[in-house]
mmCIF file of C-alpha atoms in Angstrom:
data_model
loop_
_atom_site.group_PDB
_atom_site.id
_atom_site.type_symbol
_atom_site.label_atom_id
_atom_site.label_comp_id
_atom_site.label_asym_id
_atom_site.label_seq_id
_atom_site.Cartn_x
_atom_site.Cartn_y
_atom_site.Cartn_z
ATOM 1 C CA UNK A 1 25.100 64.772 -172.149
ATOM 2 C CA UNK A 2 28.031 64.923 -168.805
ATOM 3 C CA UNK A 3 30.724 66.385 -168.980
ATOM 4 C CA UNK A 4 33.863 65.162 -169.405
ATOM 5 C CA UNK A 5 36.081 65.454 -165.679
ATOM 6 C CA UNK A 6 39.527 66.855 -165.060
ATOM 7 C CA UNK A 7 42.157 63.829 -164.225
ATOM 8 C CA UNK A 8 44.351 65.271 -161.373
ATOM 9 C CA UNK A 9 47.854 64.331 -161.070
ATOM 10 C CA UNK A 10 51.228 65.302 -159.888
ATOM 11 C CA UNK A 11 51.476 68.198 -163.108
ATOM 12 C CA UNK A 12 48.432 69.069 -161.908
ATOM 13 C CA UNK A 13 49.782 70.238 -158.779
ATOM 14 C CA UNK A 14 47.720 71.390 -155.442
ATOM 15 C CA UNK A 15 48.024 74.601 -153.938
ATOM 16 C CA UNK A 16 48.409 75.194 -149.977
ATOM 17 C CA UNK A 17 44.706 76.195 -150.022
ATOM 18 C CA UNK A 18 43.254 73.238 -151.635
ATOM 19 C CA UNK A 19 42.710 71.565 -148.736
ATOM 20 C CA UNK A 20 40.403 74.467 -147.242
ATOM 21 C CA UNK A 21 39.534 75.395 -150.734
ATOM 22 C CA UNK A 22 37.513 71.420 -151.307
ATOM 23 C CA UNK A 23 35.908 71.777 -147.707
ATOM 24 C CA UNK A 24 34.178 75.142 -148.733
ATOM 25 C CA UNK A 25 32.681 73.247 -151.730
ATOM 26 C CA UNK A 26 34.635 73.472 -154.573
ATOM 27 C CA UNK A 27 32.334 72.499 -158.046
ATOM 28 C CA UNK A 28 35.043 73.340 -160.871
ATOM 29 C CA UNK A 29 38.462 73.998 -161.402
ATOM 30 C CA UNK A 30 40.822 75.148 -164.327
ATOM 31 C CA UNK A 31 44.203 74.319 -164.671
ATOM 32 C CA UNK A 32 46.376 77.874 -164.524
ATOM 33 C CA UNK A 33 49.980 77.543 -164.456
ATOM 34 C CA UNK A 34 50.065 73.704 -163.824
ATOM 35 C CA UNK A 35 47.745 74.283 -160.871
ATOM 36 C CA UNK A 36 44.491 73.801 -159.686
ATOM 37 C CA UNK A 37 41.972 77.585 -160.265
ATOM 38 C CA UNK A 38 39.112 77.265 -158.499
ATOM 39 C CA UNK A 39 35.896 78.427 -160.721
ATOM 40 C CA UNK A 40 33.040 78.028 -159.670
ATOM 41 C CA UNK A 41 31.360 77.328 -155.756
ATOM 42 C CA UNK A 42 27.598 78.045 -155.757
ATOM 43 C CA UNK A 43 27.225 79.034 -158.980
ATOM 44 C CA UNK A 44 29.088 81.819 -161.207
ATOM 45 C CA UNK A 45 25.863 84.012 -160.776
ATOM 46 C CA UNK A 46 25.645 83.058 -156.940
ATOM 47 C CA UNK A 47 29.266 83.712 -157.009
ATOM 48 C CA UNK A 48 28.813 87.115 -158.867
ATOM 49 C CA UNK A 49 26.428 88.734 -156.769
ATOM 50 C CA UNK A 50 28.165 87.650 -153.275
ATOM 51 C CA UNK A 51 31.635 88.684 -154.491
ATOM 52 C CA UNK A 52 29.847 91.863 -155.655
ATOM 53 C CA UNK A 53 27.698 92.393 -152.252
ATOM 54 C CA UNK A 54 30.549 90.958 -149.528
ATOM 55 C CA UNK A 55 33.289 89.813 -149.509
ATOM 56 C CA UNK A 56 35.669 86.756 -150.792
ATOM 57 C CA UNK A 57 39.086 84.608 -149.797
ATOM 58 C CA UNK A 58 40.292 83.531 -153.301
ATOM 59 C CA UNK A 59 42.958 80.880 -153.910
ATOM 60 C CA UNK A 60 44.900 82.032 -156.794
ATOM 61 C CA UNK A 61 48.410 80.441 -155.606
ATOM 62 C CA UNK A 62 48.469 79.401 -159.423
ATOM 63 C CA UNK A 63 49.747 83.011 -159.717
ATOM 64 C CA UNK A 64 53.131 81.935 -159.436
ATOM 65 C CA UNK A 65 56.393 83.996 -159.108
ATOM 66 C CA UNK A 66 59.270 84.413 -160.938
ATOM 67 C CA UNK A 67 62.056 85.877 -158.819
ATOM 68 C CA UNK A 68 64.778 87.657 -160.247
ATOM 69 C CA UNK A 69 67.770 88.124 -157.798
ATOM 70 C CA UNK A 70 70.945 89.788 -158.572
ATOM 71 C CA UNK A 71 72.994 92.867 -159.849
ATOM 72 C CA UNK A 72 71.709 92.308 -162.994
ATOM 73 C CA UNK A 73 68.074 91.697 -162.311
ATOM 74 C CA UNK A 74 66.284 95.181 -162.904
ATOM 75 C CA UNK A 75 68.361 95.030 -166.447
ATOM 76 C CA UNK A 76 66.680 92.103 -167.046
ATOM 77 C CA UNK A 77 63.379 93.053 -165.706
ATOM 78 C CA UNK A 78 63.285 96.370 -168.052
ATOM 79 C CA UNK A 79 64.095 93.541 -171.074
ATOM 80 C CA UNK A 80 61.057 92.048 -170.536
ATOM 81 C CA UNK A 81 58.524 94.678 -171.380
ATOM 82 C CA UNK A 82 57.604 97.358 -173.262
ATOM 83 C CA UNK A 83 56.993 99.608 -169.939
ATOM 84 C CA UNK A 84 59.546 102.241 -168.593
ATOM 85 C CA UNK A 85 60.448 100.448 -164.908
ATOM 86 C CA UNK A 86 62.889 103.475 -163.913
ATOM 87 C CA UNK A 87 59.622 105.281 -162.216
ATOM 88 C CA UNK A 88 59.041 101.611 -160.522
ATOM 89 C CA UNK A 89 59.726 101.658 -156.824
ATOM 90 C CA UNK A 90 60.413 99.362 -153.518
ATOM 91 C CA UNK A 91 56.868 99.563 -151.684
ATOM 92 C CA UNK A 92 55.144 99.657 -155.920
ATOM 93 C CA UNK A 93 53.624 96.687 -158.279
ATOM 94 C CA UNK A 94 53.744 97.883 -162.300
ATOM 95 C CA UNK A 95 50.719 95.808 -164.181
ATOM 96 C CA UNK A 96 53.539 94.248 -166.983
ATOM 97 C CA UNK A 97 53.216 93.473 -170.279
ATOM 98 C CA UNK A 98 55.692 91.162 -171.442
ATOM 99 C CA UNK A 99 56.120 90.784 -174.591
ATOM 100 C CA UNK A 100 58.557 88.765 -176.880
ATOM 101 C CA UNK A 101 60.839 90.065 -180.295
ATOM 102 C CA UNK A 102 58.029 90.506 -182.136
ATOM 103 C CA UNK A 103 56.445 92.653 -179.962
ATOM 104 C CA UNK A 104 53.590 89.943 -179.395
ATOM 105 C CA UNK A 105 52.891 89.327 -176.035
ATOM 106 C CA UNK A 106 54.125 86.152 -174.118
ATOM 107 C CA UNK A 107 51.806 87.099 -170.156
ATOM 108 C CA UNK A 108 50.623 89.843 -169.083
ATOM 109 C CA UNK A 109 51.692 89.713 -165.047
ATOM 110 C CA UNK A 110 52.022 92.259 -162.090
ATOM 111 C CA UNK A 111 55.675 93.208 -161.208
ATOM 112 C CA UNK A 112 56.963 93.640 -157.588
ATOM 113 C CA UNK A 113 59.763 95.748 -156.595
ATOM 114 C CA UNK A 114 60.903 93.795 -153.727
ATOM 115 C CA UNK A 115 64.533 95.521 -153.397
ATOM 116 C CA UNK A 116 66.852 97.237 -156.249
ATOM 117 C CA UNK A 117 68.181 93.891 -156.723
ATOM 118 C CA UNK A 118 64.928 91.526 -155.930
ATOM 119 C CA UNK A 119 61.997 91.133 -158.276
ATOM 120 C CA UNK A 120 58.960 89.000 -158.275
ATOM 121 C CA UNK A 121 56.939 89.094 -161.863
ATOM 122 C CA UNK A 122 53.570 88.222 -160.075
ATOM 123 C CA UNK A 123 52.590 85.817 -163.962
ATOM 124 C CA UNK A 124 49.030 85.036 -165.673
ATOM 125 C CA UNK A 125 48.912 81.308 -167.713
ATOM 126 C CA UNK A 126 52.129 80.864 -169.245
ATOM 127 C CA UNK A 127 55.369 79.514 -169.137
ATOM 128 C CA UNK A 128 56.935 82.269 -168.380
ATOM 129 C CA UNK A 129 59.801 80.920 -166.088
ATOM 130 C CA UNK A 130 61.524 79.059 -168.998
ATOM 131 C CA UNK A 131 61.636 82.112 -171.484
ATOM 132 C CA UNK A 132 63.230 84.464 -168.324
ATOM 133 C CA UNK A 133 66.039 82.372 -167.979
ATOM 134 C CA UNK A 134 67.049 81.793 -171.218
ATOM 135 C CA UNK A 135 67.150 85.544 -171.496
ATOM 136 C CA UNK A 136 69.532 85.012 -168.469
ATOM 137 C CA UNK A 137 71.148 82.237 -168.988
ATOM 138 C CA UNK A 138 72.232 83.079 -173.325
ATOM 139 C CA UNK A 139 73.681 86.808 -171.978
ATOM 140 C CA UNK A 140 75.240 85.579 -169.019
ATOM 141 C CA UNK A 141 72.953 88.019 -167.123
ATOM 142 C CA UNK A 142 74.329 88.226 -163.083
ATOM 143 C CA UNK A 143 71.125 86.917 -161.768
ATOM 144 C CA UNK A 144 69.046 84.344 -160.316
ATOM 145 C CA UNK A 145 65.766 83.681 -161.885
ATOM 146 C CA UNK A 146 63.776 80.875 -159.613
ATOM 147 C CA UNK A 147 59.797 80.162 -158.194
ATOM 148 C CA UNK A 148 59.900 80.937 -154.688
ATOM 149 C CA UNK A 149 57.550 79.417 -152.401
ATOM 150 C CA UNK A 150 55.070 82.242 -152.186
ATOM 151 C CA UNK A 151 51.245 81.668 -153.131
ATOM 152 C CA UNK A 152 48.813 84.825 -153.332
ATOM 153 C CA UNK A 153 45.534 84.392 -151.823
ATOM 154 C CA UNK A 154 42.770 87.774 -152.398
ATOM 155 C CA UNK A 155 40.865 88.882 -150.978
ATOM 156 C CA UNK A 156 38.268 90.185 -152.775
ATOM 157 C CA UNK A 157 34.985 92.574 -152.620
ATOM 158 C CA UNK A 158 33.433 95.988 -150.950
ATOM 159 C CA UNK A 159 33.997 94.313 -147.465
ATOM 160 C CA UNK A 160 37.171 93.181 -148.732
ATOM 161 C CA UNK A 161 39.420 96.412 -146.407
ATOM 162 C CA UNK A 162 37.714 95.333 -143.140
ATOM 163 C CA UNK A 163 38.082 91.542 -143.219
ATOM 164 C CA UNK A 164 42.243 93.000 -143.686
ATOM 165 C CA UNK A 165 41.974 95.443 -141.020
ATOM 166 C CA UNK A 166 40.798 92.771 -138.266
ATOM 167 C CA UNK A 167 43.006 90.145 -139.588
ATOM 168 C CA UNK A 168 46.609 92.962 -139.846
ATOM 169 C CA UNK A 169 45.413 96.301 -138.634
ATOM 170 C CA UNK A 170 43.918 99.417 -139.720
ATOM 171 C CA UNK A 171 47.408 100.242 -140.783
ATOM 172 C CA UNK A 172 46.592 98.458 -144.052
ATOM 173 C CA UNK A 173 43.674 100.637 -144.537
ATOM 174 C CA UNK A 174 46.078 103.554 -146.238
ATOM 175 C CA UNK A 175 47.941 100.894 -148.630
ATOM 176 C CA UNK A 176 47.771 102.344 -151.580
ATOM 177 C CA UNK A 177 46.351 101.380 -154.897
ATOM 178 C CA UNK A 178 49.238 99.091 -156.733
ATOM 179 C CA UNK A 179 51.166 99.509 -153.885
ATOM 180 C CA UNK A 180 52.717 96.998 -151.157
ATOM 181 C CA UNK A 181 53.759 97.045 -147.355
ATOM 182 C CA UNK A 182 54.732 94.026 -145.802
ATOM 183 C CA UNK A 183 52.463 92.263 -142.584
ATOM 184 C CA UNK A 184 53.063 89.964 -140.341
ATOM 185 C CA UNK A 185 51.862 86.871 -139.507
ATOM 186 C CA UNK A 186 53.028 84.089 -136.765
ATOM 187 C CA UNK A 187 56.278 85.259 -137.176
ATOM 188 C CA UNK A 188 56.387 85.683 -140.331
ATOM 189 C CA UNK A 189 56.506 88.830 -143.140
ATOM 190 C CA UNK A 190 54.936 88.567 -146.213
ATOM 191 C CA UNK A 191 53.904 91.085 -148.451
ATOM 192 C CA UNK A 192 50.051 92.416 -148.886
ATOM 193 C CA UNK A 193 49.146 94.331 -152.006
ATOM 194 C CA UNK A 194 46.159 96.669 -152.609
ATOM 195 C CA UNK A 195 45.471 94.642 -156.028
ATOM 196 C CA UNK A 196 43.419 91.313 -157.730
ATOM 197 C CA UNK A 197 41.737 90.129 -160.614
ATOM 198 C CA UNK A 198 38.104 92.396 -160.024
ATOM 199 C CA UNK A 199 37.231 95.310 -160.039
ATOM 200 C CA UNK A 200 35.275 95.061 -156.530
ATOM 201 C CA UNK A 201 38.656 96.530 -154.552
ATOM 202 C CA UNK A 202 40.322 93.752 -152.476
ATOM 203 C CA UNK A 203 44.125 92.505 -151.627
ATOM 204 C CA UNK A 204 46.879 89.990 -152.244
ATOM 205 C CA UNK A 205 48.919 88.264 -149.788
ATOM 206 C CA UNK A 206 51.932 86.660 -150.962
ATOM 207 C CA UNK A 207 51.750 84.139 -148.793
ATOM 208 C CA UNK A 208 55.588 82.944 -148.411
ATOM 209 C CA UNK A 209 55.925 79.121 -147.065
ATOM 210 C CA UNK A 210 53.100 76.650 -147.503
ATOM 211 C CA UNK A 211 52.775 75.805 -144.030
ATOM 212 C CA UNK A 212 51.219 79.077 -143.374
ATOM 213 C CA UNK A 213 48.469 78.589 -146.107
ATOM 214 C CA UNK A 214 45.566 76.830 -144.070
ATOM 215 C CA UNK A 215 46.109 78.998 -141.008
ATOM 216 C CA UNK A 216 46.178 82.228 -142.538
ATOM 217 C CA UNK A 217 42.905 80.495 -144.707
ATOM 218 C CA UNK A 218 41.394 79.661 -141.412
ATOM 219 C CA UNK A 219 42.313 83.468 -139.877
ATOM 220 C CA UNK A 220 40.196 85.614 -142.525
ATOM 221 C CA UNK A 221 37.477 82.717 -142.535
ATOM 222 C CA UNK A 222 37.062 83.292 -138.382
ATOM 223 C CA UNK A 223 37.494 87.142 -138.847
ATOM 224 C CA UNK A 224 34.923 87.628 -141.861
ATOM 225 C CA UNK A 225 32.405 84.933 -140.201
ATOM 226 C CA UNK A 226 30.195 88.573 -139.487
ATOM 227 C CA UNK A 227 30.825 89.910 -143.145
ATOM 228 C CA UNK A 228 29.513 86.989 -145.081
ATOM 229 C CA UNK A 229 32.772 86.113 -145.904
ATOM 230 C CA UNK A 230 33.097 83.283 -148.027
ATOM 231 C CA UNK A 231 35.273 81.492 -150.628
ATOM 232 C CA UNK A 232 35.554 82.968 -154.095
ATOM 233 C CA UNK A 233 37.238 82.517 -157.752
ATOM 234 C CA UNK A 234 37.366 85.026 -160.279
ATOM 235 C CA UNK A 235 35.014 85.232 -161.519
ATOM 236 C CA UNK A 236 33.930 85.411 -165.365
ATOM 237 C CA UNK A 237 30.748 87.382 -165.532
ATOM 238 C CA UNK A 238 32.022 89.764 -162.993
ATOM 239 C CA UNK A 239 36.146 90.328 -164.804
ATOM 240 C CA UNK A 240 33.973 90.769 -168.548
ATOM 241 C CA UNK A 241 31.710 92.951 -167.126
ATOM 242 C CA UNK A 242 34.722 95.122 -165.674
ATOM 243 C CA UNK A 243 36.904 94.377 -169.523
ATOM 244 C CA UNK A 244 40.073 92.079 -167.573
ATOM 245 C CA UNK A 245 41.960 89.985 -169.788
ATOM 246 C CA UNK A 246 42.760 86.576 -169.595
ATOM 247 C CA UNK A 247 45.544 85.605 -171.025
ATOM 248 C CA UNK A 248 45.236 82.900 -173.201
ATOM 249 C CA UNK A 249 41.857 83.698 -173.974
ATOM 250 C CA UNK A 250 41.581 87.318 -174.645
ATOM 251 C CA UNK A 251 44.984 87.592 -176.099
ATOM 252 C CA UNK A 252 48.020 85.356 -176.761
ATOM 253 C CA UNK A 253 51.613 85.761 -178.304
ATOM 254 C CA UNK A 254 49.483 86.977 -181.895
ATOM 255 C CA UNK A 255 48.994 89.900 -180.600
ATOM 256 C CA UNK A 256 51.280 93.869 -179.512
ATOM 257 C CA UNK A 257 49.591 95.203 -176.285
ATOM 258 C CA UNK A 258 48.156 98.010 -178.375
ATOM 259 C CA UNK A 259 46.231 95.828 -180.036
ATOM 260 C CA UNK A 260 44.644 94.430 -176.664
ATOM 261 C CA UNK A 261 44.563 98.008 -175.145
ATOM 262 C CA UNK A 262 47.050 97.863 -173.143
ATOM 263 C CA UNK A 263 49.197 101.001 -174.569
ATOM 264 C CA UNK A 264 48.614 103.469 -171.327
ATOM 265 C CA UNK A 265 51.100 100.056 -169.936
ATOM 266 C CA UNK A 266 53.838 100.553 -172.398
ATOM 267 C CA UNK A 267 56.378 103.123 -172.913
ATOM 268 C CA UNK A 268 57.897 101.794 -175.147
ATOM 269 C CA UNK A 269 60.587 104.679 -176.339
ATOM 270 C CA UNK A 270 62.070 104.887 -173.151
ATOM 271 C CA UNK A 271 62.024 101.287 -172.204
ATOM 272 C CA UNK A 272 65.622 100.929 -173.709
ATOM 273 C CA UNK A 273 66.927 97.515 -173.707
ATOM 274 C CA UNK A 274 63.175 95.603 -173.944
ATOM 275 C CA UNK A 275 63.198 93.055 -176.505
ATOM 276 C CA UNK A 276 60.131 93.372 -178.441
ATOM 277 C CA UNK A 277 61.202 97.722 -178.864
ATOM 278 C CA UNK A 278 61.980 97.636 -182.107
ATOM 279 C CA UNK A 279 59.357 95.912 -183.463
ATOM 280 C CA UNK A 280 56.671 98.095 -181.135
ATOM 281 C CA UNK A 281 57.984 101.004 -182.522
ATOM 282 C CA UNK A 282 56.028 101.578 -185.441
ATOM 283 C CA UNK A 283 52.114 100.549 -183.488
ATOM 284 C CA UNK A 284 52.792 102.598 -180.848
ATOM 285 C CA UNK A 285 53.683 105.806 -183.288
ATOM 286 C CA UNK A 286 50.732 104.599 -185.587
ATOM 287 C CA UNK A 287 48.171 102.588 -183.592
ATOM 288 C CA UNK A 288 47.115 99.140 -184.390
ATOM 289 C CA UNK A 289 44.520 97.886 -186.982
ATOM 290 C CA UNK A 290 42.380 96.183 -184.739
ATOM 291 C CA UNK A 291 42.129 96.127 -180.926
ATOM 292 C CA UNK A 292 39.964 94.555 -177.927
ATOM 293 C CA UNK A 293 36.400 95.784 -177.303
ATOM 294 C CA UNK A 294 33.676 95.184 -175.308
ATOM 295 C CA UNK A 295 30.485 94.314 -176.790
ATOM 296 C CA UNK A 296 27.037 93.510 -175.806
ATOM 297 C CA UNK A 297 25.333 90.412 -177.442
ATOM 298 C CA UNK A 298 21.705 90.688 -177.768
ATOM 299 C CA UNK A 299 18.949 87.702 -176.869
ATOM 300 C CA UNK A 300 19.368 85.334 -174.409
ATOM 301 C CA UNK A 301 21.808 83.707 -172.656
ATOM 302 C CA UNK A 302 25.088 82.698 -174.984
ATOM 303 C CA UNK A 303 26.038 79.266 -173.666
ATOM 304 C CA UNK A 304 30.013 79.338 -172.676
ATOM 305 C CA UNK A 305 32.390 80.825 -175.038
ATOM 306 C CA UNK A 306 34.909 78.410 -175.437
ATOM 307 C CA UNK A 307 36.349 78.976 -178.721
ATOM 308 C CA UNK A 308 36.321 82.563 -180.972
ATOM 309 C CA UNK A 309 33.120 83.385 -182.165
ATOM 310 C CA UNK A 310 32.822 85.135 -185.582
ATOM 311 C CA UNK A 311 32.705 88.894 -185.545
ATOM 312 C CA UNK A 312 30.355 89.852 -188.989
ATOM 313 C CA UNK A 313 29.344 93.407 -190.593
ATOM 314 C CA UNK A 314 28.070 93.644 -194.076
ATOM 315 C CA UNK A 315 28.177 88.887 -193.947
ATOM 316 C CA UNK A 316 32.164 89.343 -194.102
ATOM 317 C CA UNK A 317 34.713 88.425 -190.108
ATOM 318 C CA UNK A 318 35.587 91.924 -188.635
ATOM 319 C CA UNK A 319 36.788 89.963 -185.340
ATOM 320 C CA UNK A 320 36.540 87.556 -183.046
ATOM 321 C CA UNK A 321 34.402 87.060 -179.970
ATOM 322 C CA UNK A 322 36.933 85.922 -177.348
ATOM 323 C CA UNK A 323 34.818 85.678 -173.262
ATOM 324 C CA UNK A 324 31.052 86.048 -173.435
ATOM 325 C CA UNK A 325 28.368 85.361 -170.579
ATOM 326 C CA UNK A 326 25.355 86.760 -169.129
ATOM 327 C CA UNK A 327 25.450 89.965 -166.946
ATOM 328 C CA UNK A 328 22.615 89.705 -164.480
ATOM 329 C CA UNK A 329 23.388 93.456 -163.715
ATOM 330 C CA UNK A 330 23.185 94.667 -167.328
ATOM 331 C CA UNK A 331 20.461 92.221 -168.175
ATOM 332 C CA UNK A 332 22.562 92.253 -171.291
ATOM 333 C CA UNK A 333 25.408 89.068 -172.670
ATOM 334 C CA UNK A 334 28.501 90.925 -171.887
ATOM 335 C CA UNK A 335 31.839 90.254 -173.865
ATOM 336 C CA UNK A 336 35.787 90.689 -174.795
ATOM 337 C CA UNK A 337 36.186 90.603 -178.768
ATOM 338 C CA UNK A 338 39.218 91.595 -181.366
ATOM 339 C CA UNK A 339 37.487 93.983 -183.654
ATOM 340 C CA UNK A 340 39.026 95.453 -186.656
ATOM 341 C CA UNK A 341 39.300 99.004 -186.748
ATOM 342 C CA UNK A 342 36.813 100.327 -189.148
ATOM 343 C CA UNK A 343 34.240 98.507 -186.706
ATOM 344 C CA UNK A 344 35.532 99.549 -183.012
ATOM 345 C CA UNK A 345 33.754 102.823 -182.728
ATOM 346 C CA UNK A 346 31.377 103.153 -179.727
ATOM 347 C CA UNK A 347 27.849 102.331 -180.114
ATOM 348 C CA UNK A 348 29.338 100.442 -184.337
ATOM 349 C CA UNK A 349 26.419 97.097 -184.597
ATOM 350 C CA UNK A 350 27.359 94.129 -186.087
ATOM 351 C CA UNK A 351 26.650 90.598 -185.802
ATOM 352 C CA UNK A 352 27.891 87.663 -183.785
ATOM 353 C CA UNK A 353 28.098 83.492 -184.904
ATOM 354 C CA UNK A 354 27.378 82.400 -181.443
ATOM 355 C CA UNK A 355 26.458 78.254 -181.149
ATOM 356 C CA UNK A 356 22.781 78.908 -181.184
ATOM 357 C CA UNK A 357 22.919 81.355 -183.969
ATOM 358 C CA UNK A 358 23.836 84.515 -185.196
ATOM 359 C CA UNK A 359 22.919 87.775 -183.182
ATOM 360 C CA UNK A 360 22.656 91.376 -183.080
ATOM 361 C CA UNK A 361 25.466 92.910 -181.348
ATOM 362 C CA UNK A 362 26.727 96.408 -180.290
ATOM 363 C CA UNK A 363 30.623 97.223 -179.663
ATOM 364 C CA UNK A 364 31.893 100.094 -177.224
ATOM 365 C CA UNK A 365 34.833 101.274 -176.546
ATOM 366 C CA UNK A 366 34.907 101.588 -172.928
ATOM 367 C CA UNK A 367 33.991 98.267 -170.155
ATOM 368 C CA UNK A 368 30.630 98.271 -169.428
ATOM 369 C CA UNK A 369 31.378 98.584 -165.441
ATOM 370 C CA UNK A 370 32.943 101.987 -166.476
ATOM 371 C CA UNK A 371 29.972 103.438 -168.925
ATOM 372 C CA UNK A 372 27.670 105.721 -167.746
ATOM 373 C CA UNK A 373 24.615 104.952 -169.889
#
């Protein structure tokens, strides 16, 4: 059956790189923060193999920035997350689960501190801007909250460091993980962070100004010709293997950070001012009763996971699979799912109800990419 097409209008915004993405032969998009996000170029599997061997340029402009500027910027940033931001200094990036007053996940962005009175929150797929503006207005905070003209461009893959060094200089090799430095392009200073939505290594360049999008894209493509550089995008197979969560797919406002396995990023006792702190104090001490785990599903490649697939044990539902794909490297179907504590131990055998029928499966505590067996 033929898939329906995605109708594009001004409500679905293009990016500073959309023309180059089109020229590169993009085959599919999704919508992310009301913007186009490429999902396939050659094929999901071919893109996966290339990402693991070479280097790709990703249009991730959909990771919009929420900018906080003003004397109360730091106070407002801490209100959003149970992670203690007192150690967040200029030049660092923090992965920051963000919650509402119930402790439910609203987003899982990366927060950059640019100055004592200026922060960028690089968001996943939800309208976090409105929540933050509402808090600032209701509490009469002395802070401006807005979306600047800043569009991330990711350079991902094992050859990413070599490519970035060719464009911006060898000093970029010394940038630490989740650290950033300023680089210069055509007289414009921009933030370059060692980060990204893959475990293959790489950087995210915060392109400051739409007009710089295509010249930067072209500069990377020219500099990386002998590195086999290609246009790419976040890859479903690689992210599931790596245990990288997708907000809206693997976690929603119905989940706490601890249920999502993000407890190590929460210092709830110290995060004074976080609006969800009181709601999270108990679960921070006692732990969750369900949590996201990696899951290997037996058998032939499963179809796309567009709905939650029940996880069963003894005929009873003990969780749900939220993301799944066939892994060429691990020779199994890799998946992510929320599992009750009764069945989340390493090696626990369960069943998954897929559209193709019930499949045997195994629960793993670590992501596939981190397992040693």
